[in-house]
mmCIF file of C-alpha atoms in Angstrom:
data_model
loop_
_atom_site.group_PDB
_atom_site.id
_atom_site.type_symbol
_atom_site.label_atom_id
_atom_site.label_comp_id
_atom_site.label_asym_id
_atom_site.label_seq_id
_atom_site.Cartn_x
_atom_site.Cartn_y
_atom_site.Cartn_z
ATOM 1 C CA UNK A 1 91.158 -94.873 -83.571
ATOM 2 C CA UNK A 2 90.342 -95.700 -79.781
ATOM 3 C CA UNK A 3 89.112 -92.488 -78.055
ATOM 4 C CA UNK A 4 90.009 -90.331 -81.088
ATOM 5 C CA UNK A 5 87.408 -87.475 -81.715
ATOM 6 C CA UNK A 6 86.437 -87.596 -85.469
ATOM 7 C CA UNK A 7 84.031 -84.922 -87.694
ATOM 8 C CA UNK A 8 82.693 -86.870 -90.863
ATOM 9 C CA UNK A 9 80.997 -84.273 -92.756
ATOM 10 C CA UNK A 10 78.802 -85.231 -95.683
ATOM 11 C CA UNK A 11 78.079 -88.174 -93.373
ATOM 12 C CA UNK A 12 74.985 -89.369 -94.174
ATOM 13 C CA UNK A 13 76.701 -90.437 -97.759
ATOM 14 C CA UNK A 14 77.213 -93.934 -98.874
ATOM 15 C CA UNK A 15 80.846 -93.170 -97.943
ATOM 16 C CA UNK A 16 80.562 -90.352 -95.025
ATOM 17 C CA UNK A 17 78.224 -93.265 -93.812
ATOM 18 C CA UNK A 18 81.259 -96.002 -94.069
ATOM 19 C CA UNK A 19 83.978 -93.839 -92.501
ATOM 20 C CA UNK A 20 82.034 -93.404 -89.389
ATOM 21 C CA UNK A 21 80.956 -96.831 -89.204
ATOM 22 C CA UNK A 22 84.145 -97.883 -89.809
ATOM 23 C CA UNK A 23 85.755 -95.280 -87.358
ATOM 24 C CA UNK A 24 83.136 -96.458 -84.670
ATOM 25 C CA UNK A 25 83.902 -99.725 -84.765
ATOM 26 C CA UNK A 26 87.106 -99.028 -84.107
ATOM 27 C CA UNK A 27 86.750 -97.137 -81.144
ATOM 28 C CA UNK A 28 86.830 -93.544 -82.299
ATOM 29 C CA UNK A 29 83.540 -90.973 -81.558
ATOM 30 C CA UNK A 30 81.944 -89.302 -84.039
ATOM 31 C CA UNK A 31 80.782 -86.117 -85.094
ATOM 32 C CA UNK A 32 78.776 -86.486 -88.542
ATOM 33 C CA UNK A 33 77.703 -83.266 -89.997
ATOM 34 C CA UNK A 34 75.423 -83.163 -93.293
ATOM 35 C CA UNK A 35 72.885 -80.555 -95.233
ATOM 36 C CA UNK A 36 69.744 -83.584 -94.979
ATOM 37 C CA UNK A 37 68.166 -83.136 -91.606
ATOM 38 C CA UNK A 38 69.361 -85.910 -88.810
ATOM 39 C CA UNK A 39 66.759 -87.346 -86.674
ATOM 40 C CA UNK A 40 69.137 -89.772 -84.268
ATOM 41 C CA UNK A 41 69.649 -88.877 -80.744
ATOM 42 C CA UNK A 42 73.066 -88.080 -79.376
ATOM 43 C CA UNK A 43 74.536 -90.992 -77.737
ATOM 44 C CA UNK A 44 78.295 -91.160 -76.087
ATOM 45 C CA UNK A 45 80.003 -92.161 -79.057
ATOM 46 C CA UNK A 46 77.999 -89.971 -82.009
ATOM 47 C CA UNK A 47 76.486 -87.156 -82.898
ATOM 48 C CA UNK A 48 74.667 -86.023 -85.782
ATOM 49 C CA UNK A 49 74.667 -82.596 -86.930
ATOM 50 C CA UNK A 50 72.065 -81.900 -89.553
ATOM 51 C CA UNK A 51 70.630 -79.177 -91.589
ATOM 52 C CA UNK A 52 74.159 -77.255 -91.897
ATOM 53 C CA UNK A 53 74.840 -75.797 -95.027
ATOM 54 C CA UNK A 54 79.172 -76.013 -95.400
ATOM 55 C CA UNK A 55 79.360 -73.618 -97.795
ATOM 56 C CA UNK A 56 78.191 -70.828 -95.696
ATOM 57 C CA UNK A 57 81.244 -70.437 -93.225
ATOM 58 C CA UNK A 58 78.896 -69.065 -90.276
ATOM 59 C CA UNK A 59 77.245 -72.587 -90.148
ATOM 60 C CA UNK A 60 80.048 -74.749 -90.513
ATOM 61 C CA UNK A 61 81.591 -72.961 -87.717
ATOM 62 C CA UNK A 62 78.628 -73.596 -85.156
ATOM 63 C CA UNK A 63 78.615 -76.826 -86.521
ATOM 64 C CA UNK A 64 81.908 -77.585 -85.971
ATOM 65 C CA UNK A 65 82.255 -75.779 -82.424
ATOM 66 C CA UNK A 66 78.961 -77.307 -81.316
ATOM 67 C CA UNK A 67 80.943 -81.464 -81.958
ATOM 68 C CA UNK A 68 84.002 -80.158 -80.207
ATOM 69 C CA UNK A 69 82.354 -78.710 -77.363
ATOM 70 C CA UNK A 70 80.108 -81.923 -77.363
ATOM 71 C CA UNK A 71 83.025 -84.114 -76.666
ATOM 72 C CA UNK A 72 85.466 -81.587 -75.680
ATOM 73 C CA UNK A 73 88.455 -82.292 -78.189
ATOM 74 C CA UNK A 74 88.758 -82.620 -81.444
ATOM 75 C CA UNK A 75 91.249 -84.970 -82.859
ATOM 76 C CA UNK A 76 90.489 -85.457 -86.783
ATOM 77 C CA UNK A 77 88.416 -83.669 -89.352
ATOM 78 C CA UNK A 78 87.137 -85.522 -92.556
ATOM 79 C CA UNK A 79 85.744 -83.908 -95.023
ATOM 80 C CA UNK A 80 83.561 -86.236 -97.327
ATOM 81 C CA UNK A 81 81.136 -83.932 -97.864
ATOM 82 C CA UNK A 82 80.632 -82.351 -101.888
ATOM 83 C CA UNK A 83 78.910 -83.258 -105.201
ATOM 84 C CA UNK A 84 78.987 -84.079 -108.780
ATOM 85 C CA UNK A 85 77.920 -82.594 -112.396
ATOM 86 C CA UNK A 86 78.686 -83.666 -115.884
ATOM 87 C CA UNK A 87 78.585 -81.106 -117.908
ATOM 88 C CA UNK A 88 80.599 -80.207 -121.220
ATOM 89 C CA UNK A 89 82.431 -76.343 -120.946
ATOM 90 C CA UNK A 90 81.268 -74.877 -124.429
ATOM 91 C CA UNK A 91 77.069 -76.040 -123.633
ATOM 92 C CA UNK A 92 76.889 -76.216 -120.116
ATOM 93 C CA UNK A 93 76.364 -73.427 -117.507
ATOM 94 C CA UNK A 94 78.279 -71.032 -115.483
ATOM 95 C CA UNK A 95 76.323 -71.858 -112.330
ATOM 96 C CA UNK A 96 77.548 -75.157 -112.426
ATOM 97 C CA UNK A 97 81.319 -73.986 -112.350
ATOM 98 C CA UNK A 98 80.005 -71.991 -109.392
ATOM 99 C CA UNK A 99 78.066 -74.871 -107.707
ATOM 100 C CA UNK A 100 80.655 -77.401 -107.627
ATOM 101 C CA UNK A 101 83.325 -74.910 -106.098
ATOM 102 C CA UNK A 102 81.604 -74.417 -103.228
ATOM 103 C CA UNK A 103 80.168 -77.923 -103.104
ATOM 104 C CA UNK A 104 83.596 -79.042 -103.112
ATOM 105 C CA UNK A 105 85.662 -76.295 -102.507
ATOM 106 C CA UNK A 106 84.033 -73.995 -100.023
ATOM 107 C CA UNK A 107 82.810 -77.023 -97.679
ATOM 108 C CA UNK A 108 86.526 -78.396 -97.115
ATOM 109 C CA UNK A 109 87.992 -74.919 -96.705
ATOM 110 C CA UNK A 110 84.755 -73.574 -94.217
ATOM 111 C CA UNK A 111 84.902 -76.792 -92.277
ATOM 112 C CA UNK A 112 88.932 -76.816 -92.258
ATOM 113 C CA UNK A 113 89.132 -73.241 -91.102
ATOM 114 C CA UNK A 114 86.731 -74.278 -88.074
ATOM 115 C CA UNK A 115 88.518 -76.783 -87.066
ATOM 116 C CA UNK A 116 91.784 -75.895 -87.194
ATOM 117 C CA UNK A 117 92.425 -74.053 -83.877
ATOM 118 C CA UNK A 118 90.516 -77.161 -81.884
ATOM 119 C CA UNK A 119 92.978 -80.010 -84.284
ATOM 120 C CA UNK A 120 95.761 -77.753 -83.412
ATOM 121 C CA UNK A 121 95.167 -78.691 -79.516
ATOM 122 C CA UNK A 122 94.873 -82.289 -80.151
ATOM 123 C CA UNK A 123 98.642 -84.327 -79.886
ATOM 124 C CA UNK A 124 97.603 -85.998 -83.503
ATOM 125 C CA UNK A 125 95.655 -83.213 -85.245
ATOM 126 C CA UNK A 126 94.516 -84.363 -88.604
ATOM 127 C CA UNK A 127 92.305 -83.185 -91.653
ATOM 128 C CA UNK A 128 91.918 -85.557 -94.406
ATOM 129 C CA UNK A 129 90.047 -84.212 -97.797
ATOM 130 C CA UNK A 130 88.570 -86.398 -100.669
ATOM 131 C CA UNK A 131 89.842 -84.875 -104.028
ATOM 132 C CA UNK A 132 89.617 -87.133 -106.678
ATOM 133 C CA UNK A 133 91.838 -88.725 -110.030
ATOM 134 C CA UNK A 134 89.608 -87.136 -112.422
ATOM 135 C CA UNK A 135 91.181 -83.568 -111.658
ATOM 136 C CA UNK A 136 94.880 -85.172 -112.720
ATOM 137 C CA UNK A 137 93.315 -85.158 -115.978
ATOM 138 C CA UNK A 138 89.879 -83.641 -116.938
ATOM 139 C CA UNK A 139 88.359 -85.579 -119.646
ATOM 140 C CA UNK A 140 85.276 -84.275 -121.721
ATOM 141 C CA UNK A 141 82.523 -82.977 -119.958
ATOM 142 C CA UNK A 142 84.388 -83.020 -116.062
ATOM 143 C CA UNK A 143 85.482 -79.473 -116.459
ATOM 144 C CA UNK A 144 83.545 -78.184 -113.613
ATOM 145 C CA UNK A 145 83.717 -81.104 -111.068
ATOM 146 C CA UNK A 146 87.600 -81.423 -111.992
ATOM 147 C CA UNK A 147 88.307 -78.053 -111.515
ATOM 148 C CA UNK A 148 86.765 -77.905 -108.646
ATOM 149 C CA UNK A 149 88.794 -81.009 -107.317
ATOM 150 C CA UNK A 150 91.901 -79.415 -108.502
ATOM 151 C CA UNK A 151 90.821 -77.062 -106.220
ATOM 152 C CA UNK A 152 90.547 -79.465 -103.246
ATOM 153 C CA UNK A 153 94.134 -80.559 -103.914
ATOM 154 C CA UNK A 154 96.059 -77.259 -104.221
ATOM 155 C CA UNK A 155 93.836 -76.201 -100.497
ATOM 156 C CA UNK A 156 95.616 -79.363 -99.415
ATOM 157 C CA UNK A 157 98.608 -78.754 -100.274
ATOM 158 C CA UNK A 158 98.906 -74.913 -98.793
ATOM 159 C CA UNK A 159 96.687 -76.332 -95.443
ATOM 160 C CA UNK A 160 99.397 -78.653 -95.027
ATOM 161 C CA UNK A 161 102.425 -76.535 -95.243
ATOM 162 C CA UNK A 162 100.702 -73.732 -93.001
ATOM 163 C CA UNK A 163 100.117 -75.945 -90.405
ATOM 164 C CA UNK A 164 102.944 -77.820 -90.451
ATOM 165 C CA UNK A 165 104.271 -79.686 -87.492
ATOM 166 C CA UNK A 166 101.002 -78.644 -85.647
ATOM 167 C CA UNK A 167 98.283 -80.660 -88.381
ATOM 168 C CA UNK A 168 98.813 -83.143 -91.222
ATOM 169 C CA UNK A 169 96.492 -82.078 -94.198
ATOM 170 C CA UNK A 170 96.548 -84.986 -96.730
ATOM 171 C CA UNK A 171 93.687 -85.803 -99.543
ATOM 172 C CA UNK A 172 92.795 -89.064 -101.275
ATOM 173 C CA UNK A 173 92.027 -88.926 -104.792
ATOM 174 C CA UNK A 174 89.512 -92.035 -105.887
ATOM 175 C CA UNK A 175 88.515 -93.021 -109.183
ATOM 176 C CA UNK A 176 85.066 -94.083 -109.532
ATOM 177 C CA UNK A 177 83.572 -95.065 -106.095
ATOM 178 C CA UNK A 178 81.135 -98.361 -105.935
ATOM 179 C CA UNK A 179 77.818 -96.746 -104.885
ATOM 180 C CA UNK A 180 74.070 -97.397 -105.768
ATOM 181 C CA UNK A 181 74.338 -94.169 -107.394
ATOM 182 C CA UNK A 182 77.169 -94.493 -109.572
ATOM 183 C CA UNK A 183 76.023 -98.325 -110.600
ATOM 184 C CA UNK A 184 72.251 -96.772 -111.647
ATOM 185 C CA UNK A 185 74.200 -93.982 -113.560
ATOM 186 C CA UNK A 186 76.848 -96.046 -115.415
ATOM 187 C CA UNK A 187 74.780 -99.424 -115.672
ATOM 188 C CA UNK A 188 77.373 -101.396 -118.429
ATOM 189 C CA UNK A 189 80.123 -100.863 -116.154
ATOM 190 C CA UNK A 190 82.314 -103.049 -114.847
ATOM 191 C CA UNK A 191 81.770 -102.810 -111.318
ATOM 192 C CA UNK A 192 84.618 -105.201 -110.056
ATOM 193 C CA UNK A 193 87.131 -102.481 -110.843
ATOM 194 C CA UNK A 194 85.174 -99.369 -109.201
ATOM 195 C CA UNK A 195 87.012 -98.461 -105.468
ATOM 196 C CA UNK A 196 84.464 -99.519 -102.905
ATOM 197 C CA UNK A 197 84.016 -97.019 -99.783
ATOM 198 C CA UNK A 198 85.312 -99.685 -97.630
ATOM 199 C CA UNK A 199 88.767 -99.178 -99.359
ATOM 200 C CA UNK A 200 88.675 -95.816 -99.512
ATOM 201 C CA UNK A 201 87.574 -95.715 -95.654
ATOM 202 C CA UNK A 202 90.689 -97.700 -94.570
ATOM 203 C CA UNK A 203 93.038 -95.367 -96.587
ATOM 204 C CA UNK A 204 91.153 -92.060 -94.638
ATOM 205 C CA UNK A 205 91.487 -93.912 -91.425
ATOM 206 C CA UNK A 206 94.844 -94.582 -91.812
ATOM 207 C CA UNK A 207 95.524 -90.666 -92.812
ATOM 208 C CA UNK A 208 93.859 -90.073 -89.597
ATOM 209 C CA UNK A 209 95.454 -92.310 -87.567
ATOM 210 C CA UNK A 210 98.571 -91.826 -85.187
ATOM 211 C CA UNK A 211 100.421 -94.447 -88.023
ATOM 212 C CA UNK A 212 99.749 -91.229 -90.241
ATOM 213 C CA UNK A 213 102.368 -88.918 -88.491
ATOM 214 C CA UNK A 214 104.704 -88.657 -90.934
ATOM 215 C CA UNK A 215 102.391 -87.875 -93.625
ATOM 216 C CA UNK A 216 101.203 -84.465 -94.689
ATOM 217 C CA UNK A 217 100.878 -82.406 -97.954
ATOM 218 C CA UNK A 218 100.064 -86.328 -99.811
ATOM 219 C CA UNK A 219 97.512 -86.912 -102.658
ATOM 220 C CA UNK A 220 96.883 -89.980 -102.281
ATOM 221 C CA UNK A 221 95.491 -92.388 -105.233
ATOM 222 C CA UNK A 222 92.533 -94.978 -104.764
ATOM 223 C CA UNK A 223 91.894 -96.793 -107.816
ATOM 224 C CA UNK A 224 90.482 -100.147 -107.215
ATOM 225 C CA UNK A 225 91.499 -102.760 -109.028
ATOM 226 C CA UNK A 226 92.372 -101.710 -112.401
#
């Protein structure tokens, strides 16, 4: 990760927030972009982009232009950034379908667009998208979040054959992710099997990475320990 150039979107996330730290720490600069507001000050190695709304394809563009100009390359684009609904097909609402493909869908493929032609310059361009195991197989009420997911993964797929030889386009697919959130939504649990975002972070670093060459088009498991 030394010197690489990295957008986290969705970055001020319990795992947006452990990519970049992890990324950081590691050498890499980065770009965070999220919808809450960002009060921290630009330093050399990070920037925070707040207030952007990624499903609106006019923002994530300035947003994305504005880190790339900032450090004048562009090397990796991660996009963390989406949400979550439970909601059964027959009772729930059609505005949820709606919200959770462009929470999901519309962010990854606004903030991919974007940054394509800047990743495209970079020796090791590399987008990396969270989809998730739950749109393998959509169990009761995860129609519209898996759907939407499903969506994530086939964007992947045609991303990565488009750009081929140019940018790797892979996705990781997690089960249940060990956040304060999930824990106060599913108290009984068992937290010990739940993928923590320090897993998950290593697996998108690595997809970033220069090690990650090779690797394009993947959907990529996280599970935990199961």
């Amino acid at each position: 990760m030394q010197g690489k150039v990295l957008i986290v979107t969705g970055v001020l996330g319990a795992l947006g927030k452990m990519v970049a730290e992890v990324a950081r720490a590691r050498g890499a600069r980065i770009a965070g972009i999220d919808y809450a507001p960002s009060q921290m000050p630009a330093t050399a190695d990070r920037i925070e982009i707040g207030g952007v709304d990624l499903t609106d394809a006019a923002q994530a563009k300035t947003a994305v232009d504005t880190a790339a100009q900032h450090f004048g390359k562009l090397d990796a684009l991660i996009n963390v950034a989406g949400g979550f609904a439970f909601e059964t097909v027959g009772d729930g609402d059609i505005k949820t379908w709606q919200r959770m493909y462009a929470l999901n869908v519309l962010t990854a493929l606004n903030t991919s667009r974007a940054a394509l032609p800047h990743l495209a310059a970079s020796k090791a361009g590399r987008i990396v998208n969270i989809g998730a195991m739950g749109a393998l197989h959509a169990g009761g009420g995860m129609g519209p979040y898996a759907a939407s997911k499903a969506g994530v993964h086939r964007l992947t797929e045609a991303l990565a054959n488009e750009w081929k030889g140019k940018v790797t386009v892979n996705a990781v697919l997690p089960s249940i992710i060990d956040t304060k959130a999930n824990r106060a939504d599913m108290p009984k649990a068992d937290f010990s099997k739940w993928v923590t975002p320090q897993e998950l972070a290593e697996v998108i670093l690595f997809l970033a990475s220069d090690a990650a060459s090779g690797v394009t088009g993947a959907l990529i498991p996280v599970s935990g320990r199961v």
